[in-house]
Tab-separated table of C-alpha atoms in Angstrom:
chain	number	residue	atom	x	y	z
A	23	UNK	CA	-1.402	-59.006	-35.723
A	24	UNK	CA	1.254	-61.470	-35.805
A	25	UNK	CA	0.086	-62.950	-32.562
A	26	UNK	CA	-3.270	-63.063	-33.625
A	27	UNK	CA	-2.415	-65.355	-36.865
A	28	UNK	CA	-0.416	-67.658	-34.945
A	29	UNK	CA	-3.913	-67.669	-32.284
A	30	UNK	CA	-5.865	-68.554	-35.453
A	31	UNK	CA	-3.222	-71.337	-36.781
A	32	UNK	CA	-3.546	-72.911	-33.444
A	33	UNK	CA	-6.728	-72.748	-33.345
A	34	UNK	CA	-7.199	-74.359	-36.831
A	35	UNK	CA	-4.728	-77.339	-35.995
A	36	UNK	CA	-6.649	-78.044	-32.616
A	37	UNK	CA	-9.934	-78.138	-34.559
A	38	UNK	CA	-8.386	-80.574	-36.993
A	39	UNK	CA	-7.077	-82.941	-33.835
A	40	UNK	CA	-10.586	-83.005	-32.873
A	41	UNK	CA	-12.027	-84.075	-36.174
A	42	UNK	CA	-9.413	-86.657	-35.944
A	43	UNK	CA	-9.952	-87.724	-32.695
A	44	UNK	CA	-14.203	-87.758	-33.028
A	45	UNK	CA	-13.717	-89.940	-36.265
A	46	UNK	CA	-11.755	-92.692	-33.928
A	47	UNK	CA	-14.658	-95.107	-32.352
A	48	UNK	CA	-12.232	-97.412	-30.334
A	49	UNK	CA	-10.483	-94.609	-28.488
A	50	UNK	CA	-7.270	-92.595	-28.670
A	51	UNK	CA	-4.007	-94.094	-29.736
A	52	UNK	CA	-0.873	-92.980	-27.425
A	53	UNK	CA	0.284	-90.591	-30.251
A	54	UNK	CA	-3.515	-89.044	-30.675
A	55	UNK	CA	-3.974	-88.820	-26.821
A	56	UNK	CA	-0.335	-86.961	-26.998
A	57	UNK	CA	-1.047	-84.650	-29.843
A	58	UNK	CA	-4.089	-83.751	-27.504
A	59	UNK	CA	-2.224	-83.282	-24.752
A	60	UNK	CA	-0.383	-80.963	-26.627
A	61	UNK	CA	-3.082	-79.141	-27.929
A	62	UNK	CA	-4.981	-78.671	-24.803
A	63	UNK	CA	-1.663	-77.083	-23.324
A	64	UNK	CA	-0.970	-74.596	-26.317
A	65	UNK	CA	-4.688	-73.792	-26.032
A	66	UNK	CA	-4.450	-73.009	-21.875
A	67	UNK	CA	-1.351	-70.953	-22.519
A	68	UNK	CA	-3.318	-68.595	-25.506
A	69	UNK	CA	-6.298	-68.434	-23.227
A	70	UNK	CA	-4.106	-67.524	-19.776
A	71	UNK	CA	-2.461	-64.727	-21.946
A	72	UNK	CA	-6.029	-63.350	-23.358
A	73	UNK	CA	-7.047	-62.938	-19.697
A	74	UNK	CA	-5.335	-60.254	-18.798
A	75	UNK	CA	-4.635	-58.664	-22.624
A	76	UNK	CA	-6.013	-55.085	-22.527
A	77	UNK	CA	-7.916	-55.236	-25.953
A	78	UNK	CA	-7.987	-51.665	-27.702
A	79	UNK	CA	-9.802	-50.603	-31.261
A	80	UNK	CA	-13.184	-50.396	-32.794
A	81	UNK	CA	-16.270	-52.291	-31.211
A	82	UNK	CA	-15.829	-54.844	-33.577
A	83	UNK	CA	-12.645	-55.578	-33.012
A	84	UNK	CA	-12.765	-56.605	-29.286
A	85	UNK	CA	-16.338	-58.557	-30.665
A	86	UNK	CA	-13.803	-60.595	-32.727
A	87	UNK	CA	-11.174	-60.780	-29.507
A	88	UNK	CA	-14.312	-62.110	-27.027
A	89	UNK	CA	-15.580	-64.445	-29.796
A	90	UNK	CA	-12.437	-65.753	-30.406
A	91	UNK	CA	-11.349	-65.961	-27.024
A	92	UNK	CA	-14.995	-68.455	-26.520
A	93	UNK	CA	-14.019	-70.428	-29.857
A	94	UNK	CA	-10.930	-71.513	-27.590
A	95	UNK	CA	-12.590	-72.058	-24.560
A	96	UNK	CA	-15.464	-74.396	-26.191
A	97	UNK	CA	-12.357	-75.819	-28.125
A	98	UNK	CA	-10.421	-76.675	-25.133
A	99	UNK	CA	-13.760	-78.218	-23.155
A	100	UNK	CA	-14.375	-80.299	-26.183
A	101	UNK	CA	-10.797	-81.634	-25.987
A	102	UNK	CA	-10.868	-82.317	-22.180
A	103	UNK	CA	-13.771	-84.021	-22.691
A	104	UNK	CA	-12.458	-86.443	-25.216
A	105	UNK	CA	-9.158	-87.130	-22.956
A	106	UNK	CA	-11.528	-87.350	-19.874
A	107	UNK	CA	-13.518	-90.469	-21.976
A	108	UNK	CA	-10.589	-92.109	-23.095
A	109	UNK	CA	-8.665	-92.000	-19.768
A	110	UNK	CA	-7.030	-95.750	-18.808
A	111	UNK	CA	-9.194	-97.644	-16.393
């Protein structure tokens, strides 16, 4: 369970980065683009753990594990899509 809270923490932080970084029209700064960075990595590490995680319990609980584990991945696309825009020319 305790792994699961600190899934959803991240999860909430890295949704709150990208509200932040949508609401910027000029592009990242160097310590938004970082923060990202960071983001994107803690996200790849929850999702490489998740993909080998045998999930046990009622149907509803591995529902919640596969929609969570999507949340992340859609998370994680929308964040390497906003460092892919912004990247220096």
């Amino acid at each position: 369970m305790k792994k699961f809270g600190r899934t959803i923490w991240i999860g909430v932080l890295a949704g709150l980065a990208f509200l932040g970084a949508c609401a910027t029209h000029k592009g990242l700064t160097k310590s938004e683009r970082a923060q990202l960075v960071k983001e994107r990595d803690s996200i790849q590490e929850i999702l490489k753990r998740r993909e080998g995680a045998a999930v046990y319990g009622s149907p509803e609980v591995i529902q919640a594990f596969g929609a969570e584990t999507r949340r992340l991945r859609h998370q994680l696309d929308s964040i390497n899509n906003i460092l892919g825009e912004n990247e220096p020319k």
